[in-house]
Short mmCIF file of C-alpha atoms in Angstrom, two decimals:
data_model
loop_
_atom_site.label_atom_id
_atom_site.label_comp_id
_atom_site.label_asym_id
_atom_site.label_seq_id
_atom_site.Cartn_x
_atom_site.Cartn_y
_atom_site.Cartn_z
CA MET A 185 108.12 116.84 116.84
CA ALA A 186 104.71 115.99 116.26
CA VAL A 187 104.81 115.90 112.64
CA ILE A 188 108.23 114.01 113.45
CA SER A 189 106.98 111.32 115.49
CA ASP A 190 103.18 110.74 113.03
CA ILE A 191 105.54 110.60 110.17
CA PHE A 192 107.22 107.23 112.30
CA LYS A 193 103.82 106.22 113.27
CA LEU A 194 102.53 106.49 109.42
CA VAL A 195 105.84 104.89 107.98
CA ILE A 196 106.19 101.61 110.19
CA LEU A 197 102.41 101.44 110.00
CA LEU A 198 102.96 101.57 105.99
CA CYS A 199 105.51 98.94 106.60
CA CYS A 200 103.52 96.54 109.02
CA GLY A 201 101.00 96.62 106.52
CA VAL A 202 103.01 95.61 103.13
CA ALA A 203 104.59 93.58 105.20
CA LEU A 204 101.51 91.67 106.01
CA TYR A 205 100.33 91.56 102.72
CA LEU A 206 103.02 90.29 101.07
CA PHE A 207 102.83 87.29 103.65
CA ALA A 208 99.39 86.71 102.72
CA GLN A 209 100.40 86.35 98.84
CA GLY A 210 101.58 83.17 98.29
CA VAL A 211 102.30 83.22 94.64
CA ALA A 212 105.97 82.40 92.70
CA VAL A 213 108.09 83.81 90.58
CA SER A 214 109.77 86.28 88.78
CA ALA A 215 111.72 89.17 90.54
CA SER A 216 115.69 88.99 88.80
CA LEU A 217 119.01 89.67 90.28
CA PRO A 218 120.61 92.53 88.77
CA GLU A 219 122.63 91.96 85.92
CA ASP A 220 126.75 91.06 86.05
CA ARG A 221 128.15 94.03 85.60
CA THR A 222 132.05 96.63 85.01
CA ASP A 223 131.59 99.66 84.95
CA ILE A 224 134.96 102.54 85.08
CA GLN A 225 133.66 105.79 84.76
CA TYR A 226 135.59 109.38 84.46
CA HIS A 227 132.93 112.37 85.18
CA TYR A 228 133.76 116.28 84.94
CA TYR A 229 131.76 118.95 86.09
CA ASP A 230 132.34 122.61 85.77
CA GLY A 231 130.29 125.26 86.95
CA GLY A 232 129.99 128.04 89.44
CA GLY A 233 133.15 128.50 89.81
CA VAL A 234 133.95 124.89 90.34
CA GLU A 235 135.59 122.28 88.85
CA VAL A 236 134.99 118.85 89.40
CA ASP A 237 137.08 115.73 88.24
CA GLY A 238 136.82 112.47 89.28
CA ALA A 239 136.41 108.80 88.27
CA THR A 240 134.08 106.11 89.31
CA VAL A 241 134.11 101.56 89.50
CA LEU A 242 131.58 99.55 89.57
CA VAL A 243 132.03 95.44 89.91
CA ARG A 244 128.77 93.11 90.58
CA LYS A 245 128.80 89.65 89.86
CA SER A 246 126.40 86.92 91.17
CA PHE A 247 126.79 83.52 92.28
CA ALA A 248 124.54 80.73 93.55
CA GLN A 249 121.98 81.93 92.02
CA LYS A 250 120.52 83.98 94.63
CA PHE A 251 123.63 86.19 95.46
CA SER A 252 124.89 89.46 93.85
CA VAL A 253 127.28 91.16 95.62
CA TYR A 254 129.43 94.41 94.65
CA GLY A 255 131.97 97.12 95.51
CA LYS A 256 131.82 100.56 94.06
CA TYR A 257 134.78 103.13 94.35
CA HIS A 258 133.81 107.27 93.53
CA GLN A 259 136.52 109.74 93.43
CA ASP A 260 135.42 113.84 93.23
CA SER A 261 138.85 116.06 92.86
CA ILE A 262 137.11 119.56 93.65
CA THR A 263 138.99 122.52 92.34
CA GLY A 264 137.43 126.25 93.11
CA ALA A 265 134.96 127.69 95.49
CA SER A 266 131.89 129.25 94.65
CA PRO A 267 131.21 133.02 95.72
CA ASP A 268 129.60 132.32 99.04
CA VAL A 269 132.84 130.62 100.11
CA LEU A 270 135.45 132.98 98.18
CA ALA A 271 134.42 135.99 100.02
CA GLY A 272 135.44 134.99 103.57
CA ALA A 273 138.28 131.60 102.06
CA SER A 274 140.99 131.22 99.97
CA ARG A 275 140.33 128.79 97.03
CA TYR A 276 140.84 125.29 97.81
CA SER A 277 141.67 121.90 96.33
CA GLU A 278 140.31 118.85 98.05
CA ASP A 279 139.37 115.34 96.88
CA ARG A 280 136.75 112.99 98.80
CA ASP A 281 136.73 108.75 98.38
CA GLU A 282 133.74 106.89 99.11
CA TYR A 283 133.39 103.03 99.45
CA THR A 284 130.31 100.97 99.04
CA LEU A 285 129.60 97.35 99.67
CA GLY A 286 127.09 96.18 98.62
CA ALA A 287 124.86 92.75 99.05
CA SER A 288 121.61 91.17 97.23
CA TYR A 289 119.30 88.31 97.93
CA ILE A 290 116.61 86.55 96.12
CA HIS A 291 113.90 84.23 97.49
CA ASP A 292 110.92 83.12 94.93
CA ASN A 293 109.39 86.80 93.44
CA THR A 294 110.86 88.70 97.06
CA LEU A 295 114.21 90.98 96.11
CA MET A 296 116.56 92.25 99.37
CA ASN A 297 119.46 94.99 99.16
CA ALA A 298 122.12 96.29 101.49
CA PHE A 299 124.73 98.32 101.44
CA TYR A 300 127.32 100.15 103.09
CA THR A 301 129.19 103.25 102.51
CA TYR A 302 132.21 105.36 103.35
CA SER A 303 133.05 108.80 101.76
CA ASP A 304 135.61 110.11 103.37
CA GLU A 305 137.01 114.25 102.54
CA SER A 306 139.91 116.62 104.37
CA ASP A 307 136.26 118.65 106.51
CA TYR A 308 133.45 116.21 105.93
CA GLU A 309 132.84 112.19 106.76
CA ALA A 310 130.07 110.38 106.01
CA ASN A 311 128.83 106.63 107.19
CA THR A 312 125.79 105.63 105.28
CA ALA A 313 124.03 102.19 105.77
CA GLY A 314 120.59 100.46 103.93
CA PHE A 315 118.29 98.01 103.92
CA ASP A 316 115.88 97.63 100.77
CA ILE A 317 112.83 94.69 99.94
CA SER A 318 110.39 94.52 97.10
CA HIS A 319 107.91 91.83 96.02
CA ASP A 320 106.77 91.39 92.69
CA MET A 321 103.11 90.35 93.08
CA PHE A 322 99.92 90.00 90.56
CA GLY A 323 101.49 87.62 87.81
CA ASP A 324 104.35 90.64 88.46
CA LEU A 325 102.44 93.48 87.31
CA THR A 326 103.08 95.19 90.27
CA THR A 327 106.26 95.91 92.58
CA VAL A 328 106.44 96.71 95.96
CA SER A 329 109.35 98.47 97.66
CA LEU A 330 110.49 99.56 101.54
CA GLY A 331 113.79 101.03 102.10
CA PHE A 332 115.38 102.59 105.54
CA SER A 333 118.93 104.33 105.50
CA TYR A 334 120.87 105.54 108.07
CA GLY A 335 123.60 108.19 108.11
CA ASP A 336 126.24 109.55 110.57
CA ASP A 337 128.28 112.57 109.06
CA THR A 338 130.89 114.36 111.05
CA ILE A 339 131.54 118.04 109.10
CA MET A 340 134.60 119.71 109.80
CA ARG A 341 136.23 122.52 108.41
CA VAL A 342 140.17 122.85 106.91
CA ASP A 343 140.90 126.27 108.64
CA ALA A 344 139.83 125.18 111.87
CA PRO A 345 141.37 122.10 113.55
CA ASN A 346 139.24 122.05 116.17
CA PHE A 347 135.89 122.54 115.04
CA GLU A 348 134.11 119.28 114.76
CA GLU A 349 130.03 118.16 114.73
CA ASP A 350 127.43 115.71 113.46
CA LEU A 351 124.77 115.01 111.97
CA ARG A 352 122.40 112.02 112.15
CA ARG A 353 119.55 111.23 109.09
CA TYR A 354 117.24 108.86 108.95
CA GLN A 355 115.06 107.90 105.70
CA TYR A 356 112.17 105.79 104.82
CA ARG A 357 110.91 104.85 101.10
CA VAL A 358 108.17 103.16 99.22
CA SER A 359 107.26 102.57 96.16
CA LEU A 360 105.08 101.00 94.01
CA SER A 361 105.62 100.50 90.28
CA GLN A 362 103.37 99.05 87.47
CA ILE A 363 102.86 97.60 84.35
CA LEU A 364 100.08 99.46 82.87
CA THR A 365 99.80 98.08 79.42
CA LYS A 366 102.24 95.88 76.93
CA LYS A 367 104.36 99.57 76.52
CA ILE A 368 103.36 101.97 79.45
CA LYS A 369 105.03 101.46 83.16
CA ALA A 370 104.15 103.37 86.00
CA SER A 371 105.72 104.25 89.46
CA VAL A 372 105.02 106.33 92.83
CA SER A 373 107.96 107.06 94.95
CA TYR A 374 107.78 108.24 98.26
CA GLU A 375 110.62 109.34 101.30
CA ALA A 376 110.56 110.42 103.87
CA THR A 377 114.00 112.06 105.16
CA VAL A 378 114.34 113.29 109.14
CA GLU A 379 118.01 114.89 110.08
CA ASP A 380 118.87 115.55 113.50
CA GLY A 381 122.90 117.88 113.83
CA PHE A 382 124.19 120.56 112.35
CA LEU A 383 123.16 121.29 109.34
CA ASN A 384 125.14 124.53 108.18
CA ASN A 385 127.75 124.51 105.89
CA PRO A 386 130.55 125.77 107.69
CA TYR A 387 131.54 127.53 105.34
CA ARG A 388 128.92 130.47 104.76
CA PHE A 389 128.57 133.39 106.73
CA VAL A 390 125.62 136.07 106.44
CA ILE A 391 125.04 139.28 105.79
CA ILE A 392 122.76 141.84 108.76
CA GLY A 393 122.29 145.59 107.96
CA ASN A 394 125.02 144.96 104.80
CA VAL A 395 127.26 144.27 106.88
CA PRO A 396 128.69 140.87 106.25
CA GLN A 397 129.78 138.62 109.58
CA GLY A 398 132.22 136.03 110.16
CA LEU A 399 132.60 132.72 108.79
CA GLY A 400 130.06 130.37 110.45
CA SER A 401 127.46 133.16 111.68
CA GLU A 402 124.57 131.21 109.94
CA VAL A 403 122.13 129.44 112.13
CA TYR A 404 120.07 126.43 111.30
CA PRO A 405 117.41 124.56 113.07
CA GLY A 406 118.80 121.33 114.61
CA THR A 407 116.10 119.53 112.59
CA ARG A 408 114.90 118.99 109.62
CA THR A 409 112.40 116.93 108.22
CA SER A 410 112.02 116.75 104.59
CA GLN A 411 109.16 114.35 102.34
CA ALA A 412 109.56 114.02 98.32
CA THR A 413 107.04 111.82 96.34
CA ARG A 414 107.64 111.76 92.76
CA ILE A 415 105.41 109.84 89.51
CA GLN A 416 106.81 108.55 87.11
CA ALA A 417 105.73 106.84 83.36
CA THR A 418 107.29 104.95 80.77
CA LYS A 419 106.36 103.78 76.96
CA TYR A 420 107.52 101.65 74.20
CA TRP A 421 107.35 103.44 70.58
CA ASP A 422 106.92 101.20 67.84
CA PHE A 423 110.27 103.26 65.99
CA LYS A 424 112.49 101.67 68.91
CA ALA A 425 112.75 104.60 70.76
CA ALA A 426 110.83 105.59 74.51
CA THR A 427 109.96 108.04 76.66
CA THR A 428 109.86 108.79 80.32
CA LEU A 429 108.24 111.50 81.87
CA GLY A 430 108.48 112.14 85.81
CA TYR A 431 107.36 115.23 88.77
CA ARG A 432 108.78 115.58 92.42
CA TYR A 433 107.00 117.02 95.34
CA PHE A 434 109.05 118.15 97.61
CA ARG A 435 108.18 120.07 100.65
CA ASP A 436 110.13 120.24 104.33
CA THR A 437 109.70 121.65 107.84
CA TRP A 438 111.88 124.65 106.60
CA ASP A 439 109.38 125.63 104.40
CA ILE A 440 110.84 125.05 101.27
CA THR A 441 108.59 123.73 98.58
CA ALA A 442 109.93 122.13 95.90
CA HIS A 443 108.85 121.19 91.74
CA THR A 444 110.88 118.42 89.23
CA VAL A 445 110.04 117.88 86.07
CA ASP A 446 111.77 115.60 83.96
CA PHE A 447 111.82 113.56 80.75
CA THR A 448 113.98 111.71 78.77
CA TYR A 449 113.81 110.79 75.21
CA SER A 450 115.38 107.32 74.43
CA GLN A 451 116.42 106.22 70.55
CA TYR A 452 118.23 103.04 68.72
CA LEU A 453 119.94 104.47 66.12
CA GLY A 454 120.25 100.95 64.15
CA GLU A 455 121.79 97.79 66.01
CA ARG A 456 124.16 99.20 67.75
CA TRP A 457 123.48 102.50 68.99
CA LEU A 458 121.40 103.72 71.75
CA THR A 459 120.49 107.74 72.72
CA ASP A 460 118.79 109.38 75.26
CA PHE A 461 117.78 113.00 75.35
CA TYR A 462 117.06 114.60 78.75
CA LEU A 463 115.19 117.88 79.73
CA ARG A 464 114.28 118.80 83.01
CA TYR A 465 113.78 121.91 85.03
CA TYR A 466 113.21 122.37 88.54
CA THR A 467 112.12 125.19 90.59
CA GLN A 468 112.61 125.80 94.76
CA ASP A 469 110.75 128.35 97.43
CA ALA A 470 113.28 129.90 100.39
CA ALA A 471 113.69 128.51 103.93
CA ASP A 472 111.64 130.63 106.16
CA PHE A 473 114.66 132.00 107.99
CA TYR A 474 116.71 132.17 104.82
CA SER A 475 118.00 135.86 103.06
CA ASN A 476 120.14 137.80 101.03
CA ASN A 477 120.81 140.42 103.57
CA PHE A 478 118.90 140.62 107.29
CA ALA A 479 117.65 143.82 108.83
CA VAL A 480 118.20 142.44 112.41
CA ALA A 481 119.23 139.28 113.27
CA ARG A 482 117.62 136.99 114.43
CA ASN A 483 117.26 133.51 115.96
CA TYR A 484 118.22 131.17 112.89
CA MET A 485 119.68 132.63 110.10
CA ALA A 486 120.79 131.47 106.31
CA ARG A 487 122.59 132.68 103.67
CA ASP A 488 123.65 129.55 102.12
CA LYS A 489 122.52 130.08 97.49
CA GLU A 490 121.10 126.07 98.34
CA LEU A 491 118.01 127.86 100.58
CA SER A 492 116.87 130.56 98.46
CA THR A 493 114.42 130.94 95.91
CA PHE A 494 115.54 129.73 91.83
CA ASP A 495 115.15 127.33 89.54
CA ASN A 496 117.08 125.23 86.63
CA TYR A 497 116.72 123.58 83.46
CA SER A 498 119.36 121.22 81.71
CA VAL A 499 119.85 119.98 79.07
CA GLY A 500 121.79 116.93 78.22
CA ALA A 501 122.40 113.54 75.36
CA LYS A 502 124.00 110.51 76.39
CA VAL A 503 125.41 108.02 73.34
CA SER A 504 126.74 104.20 73.84
CA TYR A 505 127.94 102.04 71.33
CA ARG A 506 127.89 98.22 71.60
CA ILE A 507 131.07 97.60 70.94
CA PHE A 508 130.96 94.00 70.86
CA ASP A 509 128.41 90.93 71.76
CA GLU A 510 129.30 87.15 73.31
CA TYR A 511 133.02 87.25 73.68
CA SER A 512 134.81 84.74 75.38
CA ARG A 513 132.66 84.93 78.99
CA PHE A 514 131.70 88.13 78.33
CA ASN A 515 127.85 89.15 76.91
CA ASN A 516 128.37 92.49 75.41
CA GLY A 517 130.49 95.69 76.44
CA THR A 518 129.28 99.78 75.52
CA ILE A 519 130.98 103.07 76.06
CA ASN A 520 128.63 105.78 76.41
CA LEU A 521 129.23 109.00 76.10
CA SER A 522 127.38 112.27 78.29
CA ALA A 523 126.68 115.80 78.37
CA GLU A 524 124.77 118.23 80.33
CA TYR A 525 124.52 121.60 80.88
CA ILE A 526 122.91 123.28 84.01
CA ASP A 527 121.20 126.65 83.38
CA TYR A 528 121.00 128.19 87.86
CA GLU A 529 119.44 131.17 87.99
CA TYR A 530 118.76 133.26 91.04
CA ASP A 531 116.18 135.36 92.66
CA ASP A 532 117.02 136.25 96.11
CA TYR A 533 120.10 135.32 95.88
CA SER A 534 123.83 137.47 94.86
CA GLY A 535 126.90 136.41 94.45
CA ILE A 536 129.47 138.57 97.00
CA GLU A 537 133.36 137.30 95.98
CA ASP A 538 134.41 140.46 98.21
CA PHE A 539 133.20 141.79 100.94
CA SER A 540 133.43 145.20 100.18
CA GLN A 541 131.20 144.64 97.04
CA ILE A 542 127.88 143.98 98.26
CA THR A 543 125.13 144.03 96.20
CA ASP A 544 121.69 142.96 95.51
CA ASP A 545 121.95 141.86 91.60
CA PRO A 546 120.65 138.32 91.82
CA TYR A 547 123.03 135.58 90.62
CA SER A 548 123.33 133.44 87.89
CA PHE A 549 125.36 130.79 86.74
CA ASP A 550 125.62 127.56 83.95
CA ALA A 551 127.61 124.46 85.02
CA ALA A 552 128.56 121.68 82.58
CA VAL A 553 128.48 118.36 82.99
CA LEU A 554 130.97 115.37 80.64
CA GLN A 555 130.60 111.18 81.37
CA LEU A 556 132.49 109.02 79.68
CA PHE A 557 131.74 105.35 80.63
CA PHE A 558 132.84 101.66 79.65
CA SER A 559 129.96 99.57 80.65
CA VAL A 560 131.16 95.21 80.97
CA ARG A 561 128.50 92.47 80.65
CA TYR A 562 129.01 89.16 81.95
CA MET B 147 95.18 111.66 112.98
CA GLN B 148 94.20 108.25 115.01
CA SER B 149 91.03 108.48 112.28
CA ASN B 150 93.03 108.29 109.62
CA TYR B 151 95.13 105.40 111.06
CA LEU B 152 91.75 103.45 111.20
CA ILE B 153 91.40 103.88 107.91
CA PHE B 154 94.49 102.95 106.38
CA ILE B 155 94.18 99.92 108.05
CA SER B 156 90.81 99.04 107.02
CA VAL B 157 92.17 100.05 103.38
CA LEU B 158 95.10 96.95 104.52
CA ILE B 159 92.91 94.64 105.59
CA GLY B 160 90.59 94.92 102.33
CA LEU B 161 93.73 95.06 100.59
CA VAL B 162 94.64 91.61 102.18
CA GLY B 163 91.52 89.75 101.79
CA CYS B 164 91.49 90.57 98.34
CA SER B 165 94.39 89.30 97.76
CA ASN B 166 93.21 84.96 98.57
CA LYS B 167 91.74 85.36 94.81
CA PRO B 168 94.35 85.43 92.41
CA ILE B 169 94.29 88.24 89.83
CA GLU B 170 94.72 87.45 86.28
CA PRO B 171 97.71 89.12 85.14
CA TRP B 172 96.59 91.93 82.02
CA VAL B 173 99.57 91.08 80.29
CA ALA B 174 101.03 87.97 80.07
CA PRO B 175 104.58 87.81 80.51
CA TYR B 176 105.53 86.43 76.79
CA GLU B 177 103.67 90.37 75.73
CA ARG B 178 106.43 91.79 77.53
CA GLU B 179 109.23 91.88 75.22
CA HIS B 180 109.01 95.80 75.24
CA LEU B 181 108.91 96.17 78.76
CA ALA B 182 112.04 94.27 79.28
CA ASP B 183 114.29 96.27 76.67
CA PRO B 184 116.27 98.75 78.17
CA ILE B 185 115.03 101.54 76.62
CA MET B 186 112.23 101.04 79.22
CA ASP B 187 114.71 101.82 82.07
CA PRO B 188 116.29 105.67 81.68
CA ASP B 189 118.55 104.56 84.50
CA ARG B 190 120.07 101.41 82.91
CA ASP B 191 123.35 102.51 83.23
CA ALA B 192 123.69 102.45 87.96
CA VAL B 193 126.84 104.82 87.66
CA PHE B 194 125.70 107.15 85.26
CA SER B 195 122.72 107.93 86.90
CA ALA B 196 124.34 108.12 90.82
CA PHE B 197 126.89 111.16 89.87
CA ARG B 198 123.69 113.34 87.52
CA GLN B 199 121.70 113.83 90.81
CA HIS B 200 124.52 113.92 93.32
CA VAL B 201 125.31 116.70 91.05
CA HIS B 202 122.14 118.22 91.19
CA GLU B 203 120.84 117.33 94.62
CA THR B 204 124.68 119.22 96.29
CA ARG B 205 122.95 122.48 94.81
CA GLU B 206 119.95 122.10 95.45
CA ALA B 207 117.87 122.15 98.89
CA SER B 208 115.51 118.79 97.95
CA LYS B 209 116.13 116.01 97.90
CA GLY B 210 114.84 112.47 98.25
CA ALA B 211 112.07 109.84 95.58
CA GLY B 212 115.25 109.26 93.08
CA ALA B 213 117.10 106.44 91.84
CA ALA B 214 120.80 106.82 93.75
CA GLN B 215 121.54 106.97 97.85
CA GLY B 216 125.02 107.92 98.67
CA SER B 217 126.86 109.96 101.12
CA GLY B 218 129.28 112.82 101.40
CA CYS B 219 129.09 116.67 100.54
CA GLY B 220 131.30 117.48 98.00
CA CYS B 221 129.34 120.74 97.94
CA ASN B 222 131.71 123.46 98.32
#
């Protein structure tokens, strides 16, 4: 708890310090509200025995030149199950519905945003509310942002009507964006997350001495504090292209360390086409209470593949085509299609789909992600 | 830890003190044509980026310092 307490103190001090700094700045101008737009998306995921598809609708509109409100609806239909779940339960299908309402307010060069999200599925309910404030300074070369979110989740089990657990999540974030030259900008972001409650996945199980235990036999600590720091730089190239390079370092109190490197190359093709190419590499160490096959029972035990040692890489591309400009009351409309391939390689997790066939062979799978969306700006 | 806080506060006070001097932007507003181009923001489409981030985060242990906020699991 001492670590959590120190993080709280540091974040509060940081917030006070930046607030003091913002107060001392008197310069006005030019933060801007997010653009008015409507997006309609179809998405599809297929990998590791799970298929997800669904739709997302986002509508954002400004008024009185100071306010912008938005609503978002996201729906997932999920079928199948990952190997952990298949070993102990049958395949399933379920829906997830997520609703978000948010509002932004701009005053001089300060932009504020508040949001509330509610997500509901048959065995998981989540409520998240958050507030962010950002401020442009130094002639708008620098933007400082602060944010906080609180989440309150309820975890259930479809096969156990009396099972119900709670999870609370506190997220503190701060970021600094900086224009470096006429063609280069960079940012650094930090986010601390404190979670308190039921952190297990109730459908997972552990293996002790080659003997699989029952569903819900994992035992996790009741708290988790994690810290993530990301740096990113974007450069414009004279041949109508841009490149973005990002790196994120993650560390938590479960002894998980993770590194993410991502690269995006964006290129205009003619007047109407915009293409993006994505590369991403991710690697993490296992939690200190993770084992694929425990020798003896311990106080804390996990066999969730998300807590194991693994890495993945992904490649993807997105193509956007501007269908029209300045039509009626609309500024423009685009149609966009993206595809991404992800390859997961596990070091110390074996995908067991049958309790009678316990193996130490490392598990791997690949996944495909497709997104098709239509955007209108007005 | 206490000494770290003192150093931190001292730096902030110094920063606030310096802020009374106007800083000349080394990139003037009329020179930001390229920086303002949508191509300079890889997360220009929030709906697209949020789903992509959700796909990765539900299958990894790490999270935070990203572009999107959300909730729910969808991670069996």
